[in-house]
Short mmCIF file of C-alpha atoms in Angstrom, two decimals:
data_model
loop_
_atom_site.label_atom_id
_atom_site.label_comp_id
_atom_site.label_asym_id
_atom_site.label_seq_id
_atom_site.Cartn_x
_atom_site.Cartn_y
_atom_site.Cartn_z
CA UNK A 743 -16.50 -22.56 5.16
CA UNK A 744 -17.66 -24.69 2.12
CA UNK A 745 -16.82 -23.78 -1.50
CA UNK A 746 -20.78 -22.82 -1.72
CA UNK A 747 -20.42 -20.61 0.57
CA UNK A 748 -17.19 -19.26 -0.67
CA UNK A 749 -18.47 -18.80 -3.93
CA UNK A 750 -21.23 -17.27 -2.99
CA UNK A 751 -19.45 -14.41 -0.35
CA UNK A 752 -17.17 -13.96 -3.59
CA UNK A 753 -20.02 -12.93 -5.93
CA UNK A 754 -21.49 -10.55 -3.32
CA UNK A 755 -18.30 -8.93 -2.81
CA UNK A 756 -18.11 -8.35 -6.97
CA UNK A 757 -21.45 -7.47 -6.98
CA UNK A 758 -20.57 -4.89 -4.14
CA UNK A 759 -20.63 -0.96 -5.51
CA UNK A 760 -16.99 -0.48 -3.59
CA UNK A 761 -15.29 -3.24 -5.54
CA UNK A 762 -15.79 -1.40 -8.51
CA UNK A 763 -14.85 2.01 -7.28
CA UNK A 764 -11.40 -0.30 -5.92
CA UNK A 765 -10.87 -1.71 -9.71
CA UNK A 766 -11.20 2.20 -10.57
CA UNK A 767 -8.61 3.13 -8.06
CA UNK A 768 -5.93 1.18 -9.61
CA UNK A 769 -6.61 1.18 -13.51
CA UNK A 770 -4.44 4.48 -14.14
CA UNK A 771 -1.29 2.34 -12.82
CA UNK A 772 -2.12 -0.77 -15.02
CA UNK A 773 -0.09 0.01 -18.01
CA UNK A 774 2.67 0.39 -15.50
CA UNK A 775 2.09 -2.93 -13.60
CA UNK A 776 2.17 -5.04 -17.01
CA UNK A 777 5.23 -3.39 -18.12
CA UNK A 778 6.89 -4.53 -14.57
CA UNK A 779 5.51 -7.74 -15.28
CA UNK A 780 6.51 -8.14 -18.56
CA UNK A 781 10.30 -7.55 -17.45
CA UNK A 782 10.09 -9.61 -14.55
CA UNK A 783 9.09 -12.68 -16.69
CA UNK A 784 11.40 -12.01 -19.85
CA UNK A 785 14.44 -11.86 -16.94
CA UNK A 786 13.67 -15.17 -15.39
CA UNK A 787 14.12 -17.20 -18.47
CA UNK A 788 16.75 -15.09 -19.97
CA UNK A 789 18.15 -15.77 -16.54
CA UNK A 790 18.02 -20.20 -17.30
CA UNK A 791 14.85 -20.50 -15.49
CA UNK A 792 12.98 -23.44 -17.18
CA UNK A 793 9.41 -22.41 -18.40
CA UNK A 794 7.60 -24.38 -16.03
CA UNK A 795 9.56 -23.28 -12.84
CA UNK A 796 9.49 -19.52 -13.97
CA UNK A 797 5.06 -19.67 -13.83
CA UNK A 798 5.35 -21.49 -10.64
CA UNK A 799 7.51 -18.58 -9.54
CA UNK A 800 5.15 -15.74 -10.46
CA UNK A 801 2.10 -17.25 -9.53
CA UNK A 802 3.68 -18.24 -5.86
CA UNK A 803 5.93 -15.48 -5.13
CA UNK A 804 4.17 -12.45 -6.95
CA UNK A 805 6.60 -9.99 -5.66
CA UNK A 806 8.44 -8.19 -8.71
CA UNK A 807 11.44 -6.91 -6.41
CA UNK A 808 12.04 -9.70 -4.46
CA UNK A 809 12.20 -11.95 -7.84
CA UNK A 810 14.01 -9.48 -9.80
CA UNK A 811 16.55 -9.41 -6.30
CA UNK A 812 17.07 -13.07 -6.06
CA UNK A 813 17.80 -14.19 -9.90
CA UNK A 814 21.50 -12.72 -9.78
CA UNK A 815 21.89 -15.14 -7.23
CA UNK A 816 20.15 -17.88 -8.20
CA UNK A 817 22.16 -17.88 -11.61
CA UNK A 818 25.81 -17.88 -9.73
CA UNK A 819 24.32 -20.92 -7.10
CA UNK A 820 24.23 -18.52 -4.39
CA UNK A 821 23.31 -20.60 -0.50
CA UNK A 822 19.31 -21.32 -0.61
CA UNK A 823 19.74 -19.25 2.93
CA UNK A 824 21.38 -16.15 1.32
CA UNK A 825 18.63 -16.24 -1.39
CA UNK A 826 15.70 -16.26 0.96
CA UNK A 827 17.49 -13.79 2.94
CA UNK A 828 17.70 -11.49 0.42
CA UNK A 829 14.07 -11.84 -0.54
CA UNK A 830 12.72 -11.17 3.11
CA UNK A 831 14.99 -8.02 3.07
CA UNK A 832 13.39 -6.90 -0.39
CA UNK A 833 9.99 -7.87 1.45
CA UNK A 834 10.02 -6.50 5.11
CA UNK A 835 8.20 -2.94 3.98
CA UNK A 836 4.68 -5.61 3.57
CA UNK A 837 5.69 -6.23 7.32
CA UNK A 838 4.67 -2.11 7.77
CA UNK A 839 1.78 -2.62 5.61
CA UNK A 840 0.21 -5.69 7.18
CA UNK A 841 0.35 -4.02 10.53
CA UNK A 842 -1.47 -0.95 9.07
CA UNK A 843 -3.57 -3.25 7.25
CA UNK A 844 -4.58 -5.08 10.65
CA UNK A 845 -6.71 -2.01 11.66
CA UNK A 846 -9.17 -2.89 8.67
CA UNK A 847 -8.99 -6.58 8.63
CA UNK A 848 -8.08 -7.87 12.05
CA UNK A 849 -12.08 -9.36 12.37
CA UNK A 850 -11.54 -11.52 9.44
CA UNK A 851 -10.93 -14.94 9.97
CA UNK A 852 -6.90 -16.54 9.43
CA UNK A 853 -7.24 -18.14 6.02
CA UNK A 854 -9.24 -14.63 4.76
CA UNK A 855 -6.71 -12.11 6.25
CA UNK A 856 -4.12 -15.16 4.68
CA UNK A 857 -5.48 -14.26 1.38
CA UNK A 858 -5.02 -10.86 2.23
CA UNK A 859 -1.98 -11.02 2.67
CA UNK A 860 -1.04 -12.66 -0.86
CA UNK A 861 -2.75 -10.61 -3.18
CA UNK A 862 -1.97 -7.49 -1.29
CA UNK A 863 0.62 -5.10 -2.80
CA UNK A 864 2.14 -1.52 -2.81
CA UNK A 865 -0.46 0.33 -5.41
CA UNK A 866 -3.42 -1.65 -3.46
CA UNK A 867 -2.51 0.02 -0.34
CA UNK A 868 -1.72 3.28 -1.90
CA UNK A 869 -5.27 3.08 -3.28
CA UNK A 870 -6.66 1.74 -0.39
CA UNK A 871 -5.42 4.42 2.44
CA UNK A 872 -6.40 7.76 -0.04
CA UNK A 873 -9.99 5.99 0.12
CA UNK A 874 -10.05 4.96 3.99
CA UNK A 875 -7.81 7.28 5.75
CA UNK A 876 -8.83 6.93 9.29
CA UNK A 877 -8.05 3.25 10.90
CA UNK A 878 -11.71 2.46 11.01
CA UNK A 879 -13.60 -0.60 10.18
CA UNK A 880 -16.75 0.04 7.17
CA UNK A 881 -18.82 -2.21 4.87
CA UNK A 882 -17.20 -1.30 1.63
CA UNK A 883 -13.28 -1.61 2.77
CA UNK A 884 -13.47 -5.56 1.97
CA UNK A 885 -15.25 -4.95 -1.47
CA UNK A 886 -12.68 -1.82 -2.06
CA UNK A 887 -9.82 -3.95 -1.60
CA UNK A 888 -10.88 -7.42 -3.37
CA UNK A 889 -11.48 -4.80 -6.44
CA UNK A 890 -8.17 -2.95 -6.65
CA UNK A 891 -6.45 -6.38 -5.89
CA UNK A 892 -8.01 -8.05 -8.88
CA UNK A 893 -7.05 -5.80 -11.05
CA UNK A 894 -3.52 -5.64 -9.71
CA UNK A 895 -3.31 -9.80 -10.05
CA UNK A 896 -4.25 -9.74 -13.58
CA UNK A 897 -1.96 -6.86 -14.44
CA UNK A 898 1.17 -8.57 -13.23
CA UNK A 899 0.64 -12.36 -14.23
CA UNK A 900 -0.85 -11.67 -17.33
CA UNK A 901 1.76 -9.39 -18.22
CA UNK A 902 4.18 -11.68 -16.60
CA UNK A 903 3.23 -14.87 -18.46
CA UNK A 904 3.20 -13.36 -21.46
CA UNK A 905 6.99 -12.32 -21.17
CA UNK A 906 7.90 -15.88 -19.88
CA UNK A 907 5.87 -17.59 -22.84
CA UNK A 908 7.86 -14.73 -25.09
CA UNK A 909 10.94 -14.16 -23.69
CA UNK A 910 13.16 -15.20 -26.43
CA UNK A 911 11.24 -12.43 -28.49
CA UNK A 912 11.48 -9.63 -26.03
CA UNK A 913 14.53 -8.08 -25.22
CA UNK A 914 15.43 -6.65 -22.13
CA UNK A 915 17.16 -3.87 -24.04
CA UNK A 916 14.10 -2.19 -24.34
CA UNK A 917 13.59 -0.62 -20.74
CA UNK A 918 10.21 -1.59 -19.92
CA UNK A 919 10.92 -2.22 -16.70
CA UNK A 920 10.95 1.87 -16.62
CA UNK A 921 7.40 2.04 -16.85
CA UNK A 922 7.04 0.36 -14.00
CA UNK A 923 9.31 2.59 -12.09
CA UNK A 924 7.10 5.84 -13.72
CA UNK A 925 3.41 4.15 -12.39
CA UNK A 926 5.10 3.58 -9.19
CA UNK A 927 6.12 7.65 -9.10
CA UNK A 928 3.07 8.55 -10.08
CA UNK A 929 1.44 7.03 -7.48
CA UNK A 930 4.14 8.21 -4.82
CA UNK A 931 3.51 11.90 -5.75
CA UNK A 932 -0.16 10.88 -5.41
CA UNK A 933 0.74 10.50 -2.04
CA UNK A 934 2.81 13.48 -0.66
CA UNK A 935 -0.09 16.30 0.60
CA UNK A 936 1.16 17.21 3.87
CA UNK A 937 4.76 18.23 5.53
CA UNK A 938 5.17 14.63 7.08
CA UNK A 939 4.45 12.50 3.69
CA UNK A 940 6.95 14.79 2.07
CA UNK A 941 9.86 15.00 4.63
CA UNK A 942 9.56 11.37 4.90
CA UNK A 943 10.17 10.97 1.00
CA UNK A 944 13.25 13.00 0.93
CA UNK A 945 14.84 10.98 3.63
CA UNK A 946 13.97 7.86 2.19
CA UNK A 947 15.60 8.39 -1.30
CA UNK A 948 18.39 10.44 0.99
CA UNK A 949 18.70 6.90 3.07
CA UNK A 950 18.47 4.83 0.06
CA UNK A 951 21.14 6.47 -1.83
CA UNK A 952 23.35 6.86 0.99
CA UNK A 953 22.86 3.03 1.65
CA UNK A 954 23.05 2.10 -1.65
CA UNK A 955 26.32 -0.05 -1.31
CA UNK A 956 25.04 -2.67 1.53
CA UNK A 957 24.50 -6.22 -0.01
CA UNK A 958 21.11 -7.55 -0.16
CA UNK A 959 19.63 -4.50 -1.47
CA UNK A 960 19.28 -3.84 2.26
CA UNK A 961 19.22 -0.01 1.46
CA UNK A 962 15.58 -0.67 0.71
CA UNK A 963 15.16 -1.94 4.39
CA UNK A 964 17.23 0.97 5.46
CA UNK A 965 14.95 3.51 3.16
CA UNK A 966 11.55 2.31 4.99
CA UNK A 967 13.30 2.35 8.20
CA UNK A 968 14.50 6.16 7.70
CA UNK A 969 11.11 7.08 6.44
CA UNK A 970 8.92 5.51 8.75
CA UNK A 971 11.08 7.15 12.06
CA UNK A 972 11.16 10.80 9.75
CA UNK A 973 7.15 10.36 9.82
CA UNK A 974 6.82 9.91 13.05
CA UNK A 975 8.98 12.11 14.73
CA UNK A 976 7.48 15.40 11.97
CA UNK A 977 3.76 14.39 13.29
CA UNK A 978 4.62 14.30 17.07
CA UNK A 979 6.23 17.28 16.63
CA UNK A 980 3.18 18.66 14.57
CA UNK A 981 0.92 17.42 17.55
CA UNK A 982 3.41 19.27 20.14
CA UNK A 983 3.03 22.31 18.10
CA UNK A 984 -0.73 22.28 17.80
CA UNK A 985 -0.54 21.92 21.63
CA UNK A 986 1.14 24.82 22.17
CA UNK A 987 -0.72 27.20 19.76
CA UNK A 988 -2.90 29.34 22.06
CA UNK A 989 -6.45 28.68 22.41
CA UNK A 990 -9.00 30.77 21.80
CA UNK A 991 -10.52 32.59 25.48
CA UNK A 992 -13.40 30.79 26.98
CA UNK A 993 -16.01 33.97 27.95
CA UNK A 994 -18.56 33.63 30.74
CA UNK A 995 -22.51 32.66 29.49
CA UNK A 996 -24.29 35.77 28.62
CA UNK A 997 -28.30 35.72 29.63
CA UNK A 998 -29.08 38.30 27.15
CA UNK A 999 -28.41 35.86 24.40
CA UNK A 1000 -29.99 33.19 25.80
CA UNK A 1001 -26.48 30.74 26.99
CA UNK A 1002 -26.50 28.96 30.02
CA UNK A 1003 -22.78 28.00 29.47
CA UNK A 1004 -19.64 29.43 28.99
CA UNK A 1005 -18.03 29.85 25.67
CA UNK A 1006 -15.53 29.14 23.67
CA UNK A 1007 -15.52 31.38 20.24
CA UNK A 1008 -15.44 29.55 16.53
CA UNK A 1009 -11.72 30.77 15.17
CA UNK A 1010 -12.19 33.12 12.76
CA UNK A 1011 -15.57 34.44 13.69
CA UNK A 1012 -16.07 37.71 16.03
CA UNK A 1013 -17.90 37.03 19.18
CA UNK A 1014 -19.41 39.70 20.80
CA UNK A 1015 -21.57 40.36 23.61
CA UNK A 1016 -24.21 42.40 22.86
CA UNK A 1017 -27.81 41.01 22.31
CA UNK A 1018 -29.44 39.97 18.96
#
C-alpha cells in the first residue's frame, strides 16, 4: 500500500462517526493515563537512564508495567535474558487480548493487525468490548478502535515525555502513579455486571495476593491465569444450568385461532385456548 493511499484510509477512518464515539470512550480515564505516564518517565531517569534512551524506551516499548518491572533490574545489571523475561511475564495478559482481538481484526492485512497490536492497550479493550460485545465483524469497530487508541497514545507519551524532560523537578514522592492505579479501578468496576466478571475478579486479586512472592512479578501471570479458568468454568456452568431449567410445554395447534403449528408459550405470558 503506498503512503497515498495510507494517508488517505487514515483520514477516512478520522473522519469516520465511530472514531469519535472511540476517543469518547476513553477520555474519562485520561487524567489517569497521564498520571501513569508521568511516573513511568520521572522513574526511568531517576533510575540513570540517559534522556535520549529513556524516549526511545517509551515510544518503542509503550507498556507502563513492563517498564516500570524491568528498571530495578536494569539498574543492578541484571542478564539481558532475565530482563526480557521479566517483561514478557508482565506482558503475556496482551497474549489473551490479541486472541480476543482476532475475532474483530483477523481480515486485516499483517502490517495493519501489526499496528494493532502496538497501539493496543488495557483501557482500549475495556472500551472496545462494552461497545462490541458479541465476536462479530462491523464497519465502525476499525474507526472505534483507531479513536480510543489515539487518545490513549497521546495520554501516555505526552505525559511520559514530559516527566522524562522534567524529571529532576518531579518527585516520585508524590504518588502519582496512584492515579493511574484509580483510572484503572474505575474502569475494572466498569466491567463487573454479571456473576462470571465478578467471581473472576475476586480470584484474581485472591491469586495475585496469594502469589505475590514469585519473582518476576509472575503473580500477574498467575492472576490472569486464575481469572481466565474462574470465567470459564462460572459460564459453562451457567450454560449447564440454563440447560437444565425446564422448558416451557409445547401445546398442540389450535384451528380455532387460526395455528397450523404447535406451540411453544412466551414465558411470562398466559396461553390459553379459547378463541379470540
Amino acid at each position: 500500500m503506498s503512503l497515498h493511499s495510507m494517508r488517505q484510509r487514515a483520514q477516512a477512518i478520522a473522519r469516520d462517526p465511530a472514531y469519535r464515539q472511540g476517543v469518547q470512550a476513553v477520555l474519562a480515564t485520561m487524567l489517569g493515563i497521564a498520571a501513569w505516564g508521568l511516573v513511568t518517565g520521572v522513574a526511568m531517569v531517576k533510575s540513570g537512564m540517559s534522556v535520549p534512551l529513556a524516549l526511545f524506551m517509551s515510544l518503542i516499548v509503550y507498556a507502563g508495567s513492563a517498564q516500570l518491572a524491568v528498571l530495578p533490574l536494569m539498574v543492578v545489571g541484571a542478564p539481558l535474558w532475565v530482563v526480557w523475561f521479566t517483561a514478557i511475564c508482565v506482558n503475556l495478559r496482551f497474549v489473551i487480548l490479541s486472541s480476543m482481538w482476532r475475532h474483530y481484526f483477523s481480515h486485516l492485512r499483517r502490517p495493519h493487525r501489526l499496528a494493532l497490536g502496538y497501539f493496543s492497550g488495557d483501557v482500549i479493550f475495556v472500551a472496545f468490548s462494552q461497545r462490541f460485545s458479541t465476536p462479530e465483524k462491523t464497519p465502525e469497530q476499525l474507526p472505534f478502535f483507531w479513536g480510543a487508541a489515539t487518545v490513549n497514545w497521546l495520554s501516555w507519551q505526552i505525559a511520559s515525555i514530559a516527566g522524562i524532560l522534567l524529571a529532576h523537578a518531579i518527585p516520585l514522592e508524590w504518588g502519582l502513579g496512584f492515579a493511574g492505579v484509580l483510572a484503572l479501578l474505575g474502569v475494572l468496576y466498569s466491567m463487573l455486571k454479571d456473576a462470571a466478571t465478578w467471581m473472576a475478579c475476586v480470584v484474581a486479586c485472591g491469586a495475585a495476593v496469594a502469589a505475590f512472592a514469585l519473582p518476576l512479578k509472575l503473580n500477574i501471570l498467575v492472576a490472569i491465569a486464575a481469572a481466565v479458568t474462574a470465567g470459564l468454568l462460572m459460564e459453562a456452568a451457567e450454560r449447564r444450568a440454563q440447560r437444565l431449567r425446564p422448558q416451557p410445554a409445547i401445546r398442540p395447534p389450535d384451528p380455532a385461532r387460526g395455528e397450523k403449528h404447535p406451540v411453544m408459550p412466551l414465558p411470562g405470558h398466559a396461553d390459553t385456548k379459547e378463541p379470540r
